[in-house]
Structure formats: structure tokens, C-alpha cells
PDB file of C-alpha atoms in Angstrom:
ATOM      1  CA  MET Y  10      46.447  95.487 111.400  1.00 91.00           C
ATOM      2  CA  ASN Y  11      48.921  96.269 113.649  1.00 94.00           C
ATOM      3  CA  ARG Y  12      52.704  95.749 113.246  1.00 97.00           C
ATOM      4  CA  TRP Y  13      54.824  94.924 115.860  1.00 98.00           C
ATOM      5  CA  ALA Y  14      58.775  94.709 116.955  1.00 98.00           C
ATOM      6  CA  LEU Y  15      60.053  92.744 119.626  1.00 97.00           C
ATOM      7  CA  GLY Y  16      63.566  92.055 121.017  1.00 96.00           C
ATOM      8  CA  VAL Y  17      64.049  88.228 121.884  1.00 97.00           C
ATOM      9  CA  GLU Y  18      67.007  87.019 123.732  1.00 95.00           C
ATOM     10  CA  TYR Y  19      67.612  83.298 123.461  1.00 97.00           C
ATOM     11  CA  VAL Y  20      70.071  80.414 124.435  1.00 96.00           C
ATOM     12  CA  GLY Y  21      70.262  78.167 121.176  1.00 96.00           C
ATOM     13  CA  THR Y  22      71.686  74.977 123.016  1.00 95.00           C
ATOM     14  CA  ASP Y  23      68.414  73.174 122.554  1.00 95.00           C
ATOM     15  CA  TYR Y  24      67.436  74.207 119.085  1.00 96.00           C
ATOM     16  CA  CYS Y  25      67.501  73.520 115.642  1.00 95.00           C
ATOM     17  CA  GLY Y  26      68.203  77.352 114.975  1.00 94.00           C
ATOM     18  CA  TRP Y  27      66.344  80.140 114.306  1.00 95.00           C
ATOM     19  CA  GLN Y  28      63.951  79.148 111.136  1.00 92.00           C
ATOM     20  CA  ARG Y  29      60.570  77.143 111.882  1.00 90.00           C
ATOM     21  CA  GLN Y  30      61.018  73.628 110.635  1.00 84.00           C
ATOM     22  CA  GLY Y  31      58.663  70.834 110.631  1.00 78.00           C
ATOM     23  CA  HIS Y  32      61.016  68.023 111.994  1.00 84.00           C
ATOM     24  CA  CYS Y  33      62.445  69.876 115.188  1.00 90.00           C
ATOM     25  CA  ASN Y  34      62.447  72.367 117.840  1.00 94.00           C
ATOM     26  CA  SER Y  35      63.238  75.811 116.534  1.00 96.00           C
ATOM     27  CA  VAL Y  36      63.409  79.284 118.319  1.00 97.00           C
ATOM     28  CA  GLN Y  37      60.507  80.726 115.727  1.00 97.00           C
ATOM     29  CA  GLY Y  38      58.382  77.946 116.285  1.00 97.00           C
ATOM     30  CA  GLN Y  39      58.411  78.361 120.027  1.00 97.00           C
ATOM     31  CA  LEU Y  40      58.133  82.033 119.658  1.00 98.00           C
ATOM     32  CA  GLU Y  41      55.246  81.879 116.910  1.00 97.00           C
ATOM     33  CA  LYS Y  42      53.382  79.580 119.108  1.00 97.00           C
ATOM     34  CA  ALA Y  43      53.620  81.829 122.503  1.00 98.00           C
ATOM     35  CA  LEU Y  44      52.088  84.821 120.168  1.00 98.00           C
ATOM     36  CA  GLY Y  45      49.639  82.979 118.918  1.00 97.00           C
ATOM     37  CA  GLN Y  46      48.382  82.111 122.268  1.00 97.00           C
ATOM     38  CA  ILE Y  47      48.452  85.171 123.347  1.00 96.00           C
ATOM     39  CA  ALA Y  48      46.328  86.643 119.655  1.00 96.00           C
ATOM     40  CA  HIS Y  49      43.991  83.661 119.568  1.00 96.00           C
ATOM     41  CA  ALA Y  50      45.388  83.659 116.139  1.00 96.00           C
ATOM     42  CA  GLN Y  51      47.972  82.428 113.670  1.00 96.00           C
ATOM     43  CA  ILE Y  52      51.359  84.604 114.451  1.00 97.00           C
ATOM     44  CA  ASP Y  53      54.204  85.053 111.812  1.00 97.00           C
ATOM     45  CA  VAL Y  54      57.090  86.568 112.668  1.00 97.00           C
ATOM     46  CA  HIS Y  55      60.317  88.088 110.109  1.00 97.00           C
ATOM     47  CA  CYS Y  56      63.566  88.235 112.021  1.00 97.00           C
ATOM     48  CA  ALA Y  57      66.778  90.397 111.536  1.00 96.00           C
ATOM     49  CA  GLY Y  58      69.355  87.509 111.063  1.00 93.00           C
ATOM     50  CA  ARG Y  59      68.295  83.540 111.180  1.00 91.00           C
ATOM     51  CA  THR Y  60      70.665  81.689 113.399  1.00 94.00           C
ATOM     52  CA  ASP Y  61      72.124  78.224 113.046  1.00 92.00           C
ATOM     53  CA  ALA Y  62      71.487  75.463 115.458  1.00 94.00           C
ATOM     54  CA  GLY Y  63      73.669  75.913 119.045  1.00 95.00           C
ATOM     55  CA  VAL Y  64      73.888  79.838 117.968  1.00 97.00           C
ATOM     56  CA  HIS Y  65      72.405  82.247 120.565  1.00 96.00           C
ATOM     57  CA  GLY Y  66      71.015  85.589 120.029  1.00 95.00           C
ATOM     58  CA  PHE Y  67      71.164  88.537 122.726  1.00 93.00           C
ATOM     59  CA  GLY Y  68      69.544  91.466 120.748  1.00 93.00           C
ATOM     60  CA  GLN Y  69      67.652  89.186 117.953  1.00 96.00           C
ATOM     61  CA  VAL Y  70      64.934  91.693 116.424  1.00 97.00           C
ATOM     62  CA  VAL Y  71      61.481  90.343 114.893  1.00 98.00           C
ATOM     63  CA  HIS Y  72      58.234  91.754 113.364  1.00 98.00           C
ATOM     64  CA  PHE Y  73      54.874  90.590 112.887  1.00 98.00           C
ATOM     65  CA  ASP Y  74      51.674  91.709 111.928  1.00 97.00           C
ATOM     66  CA  THR Y  75      48.502  91.094 113.932  1.00 96.00           C
ATOM     67  CA  ASP Y  76      44.742  92.654 113.887  1.00 94.00           C
ATOM     68  CA  ARG Y  77      44.562  91.692 117.366  1.00 92.00           C
ATOM     69  CA  GLU Y  78      44.182  94.247 120.312  1.00 92.00           C
ATOM     70  CA  ARG Y  79      46.696  93.811 122.852  1.00 93.00           C
ATOM     71  CA  PRO Y  80      48.716  95.873 125.070  1.00 92.00           C
ATOM     72  CA  LYS Y  81      52.210  95.702 124.843  1.00 93.00           C
ATOM     73  CA  THR Y  82      52.558  93.776 128.486  1.00 94.00           C
ATOM     74  CA  ALA Y  83      50.960  91.075 126.400  1.00 95.00           C
ATOM     75  CA  TRP Y  84      53.687  90.398 124.049  1.00 96.00           C
ATOM     76  CA  MET Y  85      56.620  90.414 126.670  1.00 95.00           C
ATOM     77  CA  GLN Y  86      55.345  89.554 129.988  1.00 95.00           C
ATOM     78  CA  GLY Y  87      52.499  87.385 128.249  1.00 96.00           C
ATOM     79  CA  ALA Y  88      54.707  85.550 126.017  1.00 97.00           C
ATOM     80  CA  ASN Y  89      57.488  85.108 128.519  1.00 98.00           C
ATOM     81  CA  THR Y  90      54.770  83.311 130.993  1.00 97.00           C
ATOM     82  CA  LEU Y  91      54.689  80.689 127.764  1.00 98.00           C
ATOM     83  CA  LEU Y  92      58.009  80.563 126.117  1.00 98.00           C
ATOM     84  CA  PRO Y  93      60.578  78.201 127.442  1.00 97.00           C
ATOM     85  CA  ARG Y  94      62.888  79.759 130.152  1.00 96.00           C
ATOM     86  CA  ASP Y  95      65.879  79.837 127.430  1.00 97.00           C
ATOM     87  CA  ILE Y  96      63.657  82.496 125.057  1.00 98.00           C
ATOM     88  CA  ARG Y  97      62.995  85.681 126.437  1.00 97.00           C
ATOM     89  CA  VAL Y  98      61.322  88.736 124.802  1.00 97.00           C
ATOM     90  CA  VAL Y  99      62.990  91.797 126.392  1.00 95.00           C
ATOM     91  CA  TRP Y 100      61.433  94.316 125.188  1.00 96.00           C
ATOM     92  CA  ALA Y 101      58.176  95.118 122.509  1.00 97.00           C
ATOM     93  CA  GLN Y 102      57.388  98.008 120.405  1.00 96.00           C
ATOM     94  CA  GLN Y 103      54.402  99.256 118.066  1.00 96.00           C
ATOM     95  CA  VAL Y 104      55.915 100.114 114.680  1.00 96.00           C
ATOM     96  CA  ASP Y 105      55.257 101.816 111.407  1.00 93.00           C
ATOM     97  CA  GLU Y 106      53.843  99.219 108.589  1.00 94.00           C
ATOM     98  CA  ASN Y 107      57.653 100.315 106.544  1.00 96.00           C
ATOM     99  CA  PHE Y 108      59.546  98.711 109.279  1.00 97.00           C
ATOM    100  CA  HIS Y 109      60.677  95.180 108.360  1.00 98.00           C
ATOM    101  CA  ALA Y 110      63.311  93.442 110.624  1.00 97.00           C
ATOM    102  CA  ARG Y 111      65.381  91.910 108.215  1.00 96.00           C
ATOM    103  CA  PHE Y 112      64.835  94.387 105.067  1.00 96.00           C
ATOM    104  CA  SER Y 113      65.171  97.646 107.492  1.00 97.00           C
ATOM    105  CA  ALA Y 114      68.520  96.494 108.970  1.00 96.00           C
ATOM    106  CA  GLN Y 115      71.617  98.308 107.783  1.00 96.00           C
ATOM    107  CA  ALA Y 116      74.147  96.039 109.585  1.00 96.00           C
ATOM    108  CA  ARG Y 117      74.430  93.544 111.991  1.00 96.00           C
ATOM    109  CA  GLN Y 118      76.881  92.234 114.648  1.00 96.00           C
ATOM    110  CA  TYR Y 119      77.951  89.055 115.998  1.00 96.00           C
ATOM    111  CA  ARG Y 120      80.422  87.990 118.517  1.00 96.00           C
ATOM    112  CA  TYR Y 121      82.028  84.919 119.125  1.00 97.00           C
ATOM    113  CA  VAL Y 122      82.907  84.215 122.404  1.00 97.00           C
ATOM    114  CA  ILE Y 123      86.512  82.165 123.380  1.00 97.00           C
ATOM    115  CA  TYR Y 124      87.236  80.528 126.505  1.00 97.00           C
ATOM    116  CA  ASN Y 125      90.828  80.650 126.628  1.00 98.00           C
ATOM    117  CA  ARG Y 126      92.297  78.491 129.022  1.00 97.00           C
ATOM    118  CA  LEU Y 127      93.768  74.877 130.195  1.00 97.00           C
ATOM    119  CA  GLN Y 128      90.772  73.211 131.237  1.00 96.00           C
ATOM    120  CA  PRO Y 129      86.745  73.581 130.165  1.00 95.00           C
ATOM    121  CA  SER Y 130      84.115  75.465 132.338  1.00 95.00           C
ATOM    122  CA  ALA Y 131      81.146  73.351 133.554  1.00 96.00           C
ATOM    123  CA  LEU Y 132      78.969  76.023 133.840  1.00 94.00           C
ATOM    124  CA  LEU Y 133      79.731  77.847 130.565  1.00 95.00           C
ATOM    125  CA  HIS Y 134      79.285  74.465 128.685  1.00 94.00           C
ATOM    126  CA  GLY Y 135      77.375  75.355 125.246  1.00 94.00           C
ATOM    127  CA  ARG Y 136      77.801  78.900 125.858  1.00 94.00           C
ATOM    128  CA  VAL Y 137      81.371  79.462 124.559  1.00 96.00           C
ATOM    129  CA  TYR Y 138      83.805  78.243 122.705  1.00 97.00           C
ATOM    130  CA  TRP Y 139      86.579  76.244 124.685  1.00 97.00           C
ATOM    131  CA  GLU Y 140      90.611  76.792 123.421  1.00 97.00           C
ATOM    132  CA  ARG Y 141      93.111  75.015 125.579  1.00 97.00           C
ATOM    133  CA  HIS Y 142      96.080  76.443 123.671  1.00 97.00           C
ATOM    134  CA  PRO Y 143      96.615  80.185 124.637  1.00 97.00           C
ATOM    135  CA  LEU Y 144      95.509  82.465 121.988  1.00 98.00           C
ATOM    136  CA  ASN Y 145      97.646  85.576 120.656  1.00 98.00           C
ATOM    137  CA  GLU Y 146      94.774  87.826 120.408  1.00 98.00           C
ATOM    138  CA  GLN Y 147      96.695  90.781 119.334  1.00 98.00           C
ATOM    139  CA  ALA Y 148      97.708  88.986 116.113  1.00 98.00           C
ATOM    140  CA  MET Y 149      94.132  87.707 115.457  1.00 98.00           C
ATOM    141  CA  HIS Y 150      93.131  91.251 115.680  1.00 98.00           C
ATOM    142  CA  HIS Y 151      96.071  92.462 113.123  1.00 98.00           C
ATOM    143  CA  ALA Y 152      95.096  89.611 111.189  1.00 97.00           C
ATOM    144  CA  GLY Y 153      91.158  90.581 111.245  1.00 97.00           C
ATOM    145  CA  SER Y 154      92.245  93.741 109.589  1.00 96.00           C
ATOM    146  CA  ALA Y 155      92.818  92.733 106.228  1.00 95.00           C
ATOM    147  CA  LEU Y 156      89.063  91.562 106.414  1.00 96.00           C
ATOM    148  CA  ILE Y 157      87.645  94.862 106.790  1.00 97.00           C
ATOM    149  CA  GLY Y 158      85.820  96.431 103.825  1.00 96.00           C
ATOM    150  CA  GLU Y 159      83.668  95.668 100.596  1.00 95.00           C
ATOM    151  CA  GLN Y 160      85.027  92.147 100.247  1.00 91.00           C
ATOM    152  CA  ASP Y 161      84.519  88.740  98.234  1.00 92.00           C
ATOM    153  CA  PHE Y 162      84.479  86.669 101.096  1.00 91.00           C
ATOM    154  CA  SER Y 163      83.854  83.300  99.209  1.00 87.00           C
ATOM    155  CA  SER Y 164      86.799  81.995 101.113  1.00 87.00           C
ATOM    156  CA  PHE Y 165      84.763  81.867 104.724  1.00 90.00           C
ATOM    157  CA  ARG Y 166      81.684  80.910 102.920  1.00 80.00           C
ATOM    158  CA  ALA Y 167      79.476  77.827 103.497  1.00 69.00           C
ATOM    159  CA  SER Y 168      79.598  75.189 100.795  1.00 63.00           C
ATOM    160  CA  GLN Y 169      76.061  75.214 101.257  1.00 65.00           C
ATOM    161  CA  CYS Y 170      75.550  79.170 101.363  1.00 61.00           C
ATOM    162  CA  GLN Y 171      72.640  79.709  98.946  1.00 54.00           C
ATOM    163  CA  ALA Y 172      73.522  83.713  98.333  1.00 59.00           C
ATOM    164  CA  ARG Y 173      74.125  85.047  94.993  1.00 65.00           C
ATOM    165  CA  HIS Y 174      77.423  85.918  95.756  1.00 68.00           C
ATOM    166  CA  GLY Y 175      80.174  86.131  98.433  1.00 70.00           C
ATOM    167  CA  ARG Y 176      80.616  89.882  98.555  1.00 90.00           C
ATOM    168  CA  ARG Y 177      79.746  92.117 101.626  1.00 93.00           C
ATOM    169  CA  GLU Y 178      80.783  94.838 103.730  1.00 95.00           C
ATOM    170  CA  LEU Y 179      82.895  93.893 106.585  1.00 96.00           C
ATOM    171  CA  GLN Y 180      82.746  97.401 108.649  1.00 97.00           C
ATOM    172  CA  MET Y 181      84.329  96.241 111.945  1.00 97.00           C
ATOM    173  CA  LEU Y 182      86.090  93.381 113.401  1.00 98.00           C
ATOM    174  CA  SER Y 183      87.649  93.805 116.942  1.00 97.00           C
ATOM    175  CA  VAL Y 184      89.969  90.985 118.602  1.00 98.00           C
ATOM    176  CA  SER Y 185      90.129  91.469 122.495  1.00 96.00           C
ATOM    177  CA  ARG Y 186      90.999  89.815 125.846  1.00 96.00           C
ATOM    178  CA  HIS Y 187      89.165  89.587 128.804  1.00 94.00           C
ATOM    179  CA  GLN Y 188      91.146  87.654 131.219  1.00 94.00           C
ATOM    180  CA  ASP Y 189      90.442  83.862 130.195  1.00 96.00           C
ATOM    181  CA  PHE Y 190      87.902  85.210 127.470  1.00 96.00           C
ATOM    182  CA  VAL Y 191      88.660  86.405 124.060  1.00 97.00           C
ATOM    183  CA  HIS Y 192      85.979  88.207 122.066  1.00 97.00           C
ATOM    184  CA  ILE Y 193      85.802  88.547 118.080  1.00 97.00           C
ATOM    185  CA  ASP Y 194      83.556  91.099 117.375  1.00 97.00           C
ATOM    186  CA  ILE Y 195      82.269  91.488 113.729  1.00 97.00           C
ATOM    187  CA  LYS Y 196      79.632  94.111 112.311  1.00 97.00           C
ATOM    188  CA  ALA Y 197      78.886  93.970 108.277  1.00 97.00           C
ATOM    189  CA  ASN Y 198      76.133  94.974 106.427  1.00 94.00           C
ATOM    190  CA  ALA Y 199      75.402  90.924 105.765  1.00 88.00           C
ATOM    191  CA  PHE Y 200      76.564  87.810 105.848  1.00 92.00           C
ATOM    192  CA  VAL Y 201      77.075  84.720 104.039  1.00 88.00           C
ATOM    193  CA  HIS Y 202      76.105  81.422 105.497  1.00 85.00           C
ATOM    194  CA  HIS Y 203      79.118  80.572 108.296  1.00 91.00           C
ATOM    195  CA  MET Y 204      80.851  83.622 107.471  1.00 92.00           C
ATOM    196  CA  VAL Y 205      81.591  84.499 111.142  1.00 95.00           C
ATOM    197  CA  ARG Y 206      82.445  81.213 112.311  1.00 95.00           C
ATOM    198  CA  ASN Y 207      84.637  80.422 109.128  1.00 94.00           C
ATOM    199  CA  ILE Y 208      86.666  84.003 110.258  1.00 95.00           C
ATOM    200  CA  ALA Y 209      86.627  83.070 113.709  1.00 97.00           C
ATOM    201  CA  GLY Y 210      88.458  79.544 112.956  1.00 95.00           C
ATOM    202  CA  THR Y 211      90.686  81.165 110.815  1.00 95.00           C
ATOM    203  CA  LEU Y 212      91.446  83.718 113.466  1.00 97.00           C
ATOM    204  CA  MET Y 213      92.064  81.074 116.316  1.00 97.00           C
ATOM    205  CA  GLN Y 214      94.252  79.195 113.887  1.00 95.00           C
ATOM    206  CA  ILE Y 215      96.674  82.640 113.754  1.00 96.00           C
ATOM    207  CA  GLY Y 216      96.394  83.137 117.331  1.00 97.00           C
ATOM    208  CA  ARG Y 217      97.801  79.606 118.157  1.00 97.00           C
ATOM    209  CA  GLY Y 218     100.651  80.413 116.332  1.00 96.00           C
ATOM    210  CA  GLU Y 219      99.882  77.653 113.415  1.00 95.00           C
ATOM    211  CA  LYS Y 220      99.522  80.440 110.588  1.00 95.00           C
ATOM    212  CA  PRO Y 221     101.411  84.130 109.846  1.00 96.00           C
ATOM    213  CA  ILE Y 222      99.017  86.992 110.244  1.00 97.00           C
ATOM    214  CA  GLU Y 223      99.342  87.538 106.457  1.00 96.00           C
ATOM    215  CA  TRP Y 224      97.155  84.177 106.338  1.00 93.00           C
ATOM    216  CA  ALA Y 225      93.850  86.088 107.109  1.00 94.00           C
ATOM    217  CA  GLY Y 226      94.506  88.607 103.600  1.00 93.00           C
ATOM    218  CA  GLU Y 227      95.911  85.843 101.965  1.00 92.00           C
ATOM    219  CA  LEU Y 228      93.218  83.203 101.999  1.00 92.00           C
ATOM    220  CA  LEU Y 229      90.425  86.423 101.443  1.00 91.00           C
ATOM    221  CA  ALA Y 230      92.181  86.562  98.038  1.00 91.00           C
ATOM    222  CA  MET Y 231      92.161  82.863  97.075  1.00 90.00           C
ATOM    223  CA  LYS Y 232      88.243  83.183  97.337  1.00 85.00           C
ATOM    224  CA  ASP Y 233      88.553  79.673  97.969  1.00 75.00           C
ATOM    225  CA  ARG Y 234      86.605  78.088 100.769  1.00 76.00           C
ATOM    226  CA  THR Y 235      88.494  74.339 100.741  1.00 74.00           C
ATOM    227  CA  LYS Y 236      92.008  76.532 101.751  1.00 71.00           C
ATOM    228  CA  ALA Y 237      90.241  77.708 104.625  1.00 72.00           C
ATOM    229  CA  TYR Y 238      90.615  76.428 108.416  1.00 72.00           C
ATOM    230  CA  ALA Y 239      87.561  74.664 110.005  1.00 80.00           C
ATOM    231  CA  THR Y 240      84.295  75.894 110.798  1.00 90.00           C
ATOM    232  CA  ALA Y 241      84.253  77.082 114.619  1.00 94.00           C
ATOM    233  CA  PRO Y 242      81.747  75.694 116.827  1.00 95.00           C
ATOM    234  CA  ALA Y 243      78.289  77.080 116.736  1.00 95.00           C
ATOM    235  CA  GLU Y 244      78.195  77.297 120.632  1.00 95.00           C
ATOM    236  CA  GLY Y 245      80.636  80.302 121.115  1.00 96.00           C
ATOM    237  CA  LEU Y 246      78.700  82.232 118.338  1.00 97.00           C
ATOM    238  CA  TYR Y 247      75.807  85.285 119.660  1.00 96.00           C
ATOM    239  CA  PHE Y 248      73.662  87.103 117.332  1.00 96.00           C
ATOM    240  CA  ILE Y 249      74.536  91.066 119.016  1.00 95.00           C
ATOM    241  CA  LYS Y 250      72.160  93.239 117.421  1.00 93.00           C
ATOM    242  CA  ALA Y 251      70.834  94.663 114.231  1.00 95.00           C
ATOM    243  CA  PHE Y 252      71.445  98.098 113.438  1.00 95.00           C
ATOM    244  CA  TYR Y 253      68.371 100.352 111.810  1.00 96.00           C
ATOM    245  CA  PRO Y 254      67.739 103.859 110.971  1.00 96.00           C
ATOM    246  CA  GLN Y 255      67.283 106.181 113.785  1.00 93.00           C
ATOM    247  CA  SER Y 256      63.772 107.209 112.808  1.00 93.00           C
ATOM    248  CA  PHE Y 257      62.582 103.727 113.793  1.00 94.00           C
ATOM    249  CA  SER Y 258      63.363 104.862 117.409  1.00 92.00           C
ATOM    250  CA  LEU Y 259      63.863 101.155 118.617  1.00 94.00           C
ATOM    251  CA  PRO Y 260      64.997 100.354 121.631  1.00 90.00           C
ATOM    252  CA  GLN Y 261      69.086  99.968 122.199  1.00 81.00           C
ATOM    253  CA  LEU Y 262      70.177  97.476 124.452  1.00 74.00           C
ATOM    254  CA  SER Y 263      74.012  97.883 126.302  1.00 68.00           C
ATOM    255  CA  LEU Y 264      76.157  94.900 125.703  1.00 64.00           C
ATOM    256  CA  GLY Y 265      78.581  96.085 128.274  1.00 55.00           C
ATOM    257  CA  GLU Y 266      80.225  92.915 128.989  1.00 51.00           C
ATOM    258  CA  VAL Y 267      77.742  90.651 129.836  1.00 54.00           C
ATOM    259  CA  LEU Y 268      78.855  88.041 127.634  1.00 63.00           C
ATOM    260  CA  TRP Y 269      81.952  87.512 129.579  1.00 64.00           C
TER     261      TRP Y 269
END
């Protein structure tokens, strides 16, 4: 039995999320279908981080087991010829059986992309969140610093979250402006459901001047989701990468400014 890891990129606009579901079109379902055709057998893939409907993936990592012998090119170019144009395998690598896309990951990073100008963009529709009101990214960045560390993120946790508790270690939160684009970059050991989108909604509320900088920290201390701002829409969110021990020697993609 061979274990393969893949790097997967996708636009989540037309999918009901990563996870395979019987009633809708999912990224996992499309990927398993393509890989199954290459293997001439059923393939079950496991991912680093499941994304919701409308959320995009830049550096998603998956793994699967197969007893079929295929060259690396088959799992990349071969799969890409069978996948929809909004899903692509960008690298493939055979890995040790101890590797697990989800459980071997030490941290995960997301980026929330805000297009901050008076008028929306036709070209970027579905790829970014449009905010017409001017945002103070410095105030947002300062506010976000209160969330760094091991904390109880119950105030930023969806009501339907199935995790046993809301405690997570937020390792990095940065807000920066690139002309009309504002990036919220967040890295943590793990995330509760809708955590990034709920943090983004709160920081934008501060960026618009509706709440003071201290609001993020005060909200965190309340541990009460009902006090927080509305969840930011899915279209601005990207799964950027998962971090693994160097011993696995997985390819490292350079994000740069590819996401505006």
C-alpha cells in the first residue's frame, strides 16, 4: 500500500465546501472521482483543513492510500485533465505511512481578503469580500494583537461548532493594506468553526470605527458568541497552507502577493 500527499488549489464558489456530501457538489467529491479514475479503484482522501461553502484553497494538503502503482505525473497531470477547471493538483509526493494530512499538521494559516473601495469589482466577484467604507487597517492590526496566544475563542465560535471546547493557540494575526486590498492573515494550531470569519467581521467593525480597538480583547474575554459582530462572508476566505514537520519534506509554495 502506498500513501500519496497532494497539494490542491481550488476556487470554492461553486461548491458546498470541501467535505463530500451526497446532496451537493464538493471539492473532495470531485477530487476523489478524478483520482479514482486514475487508479481504477475507489480513493478516499483526507485533508489538512475542511473549508466551508464558498471558501477557497491555495495550499490545501491531502493524502490517500492506494495499492495501485502510478507515476507521480498521473496523480497531477492525469488528475487535472479530469478535474473541473476550478480545482487543480499542484504537486504530488509519495510519503511515509506515518504522514496524515490532518493530524500531522502543526498549524494552519488562512487569509481573509477585503477589497476596500467605493465600488465593487466585477472581475473579483466571488473571490474577495467587498467593503465600501474606508477601513483603518492599523487599528485592525492593533486590535487583533489581543487575540494572539492560547485563548478561549468561544466568542468567535459558530453556534453549530462540534469541537469539545473553544480553546486554541493563535500564533499570528496580521492586518496589512496593499492599495485597495486589506489582508487579514491568521495562523493557529487549529481553528473552531467560523473562527477566522468571525474574527474578520469583528476587526472590520473596528476598522470602520464602529467599535474601539479594545473591543476585540473585551469580546474575547466575554466568551459569548452572541456579543460579536456578524460572520464575514465566505468569499473572502482562503486556506493558505498547513505547516508540517520538516522531516516530511513536503513542497513549500510561495504565496507572495498572488492573492492580491
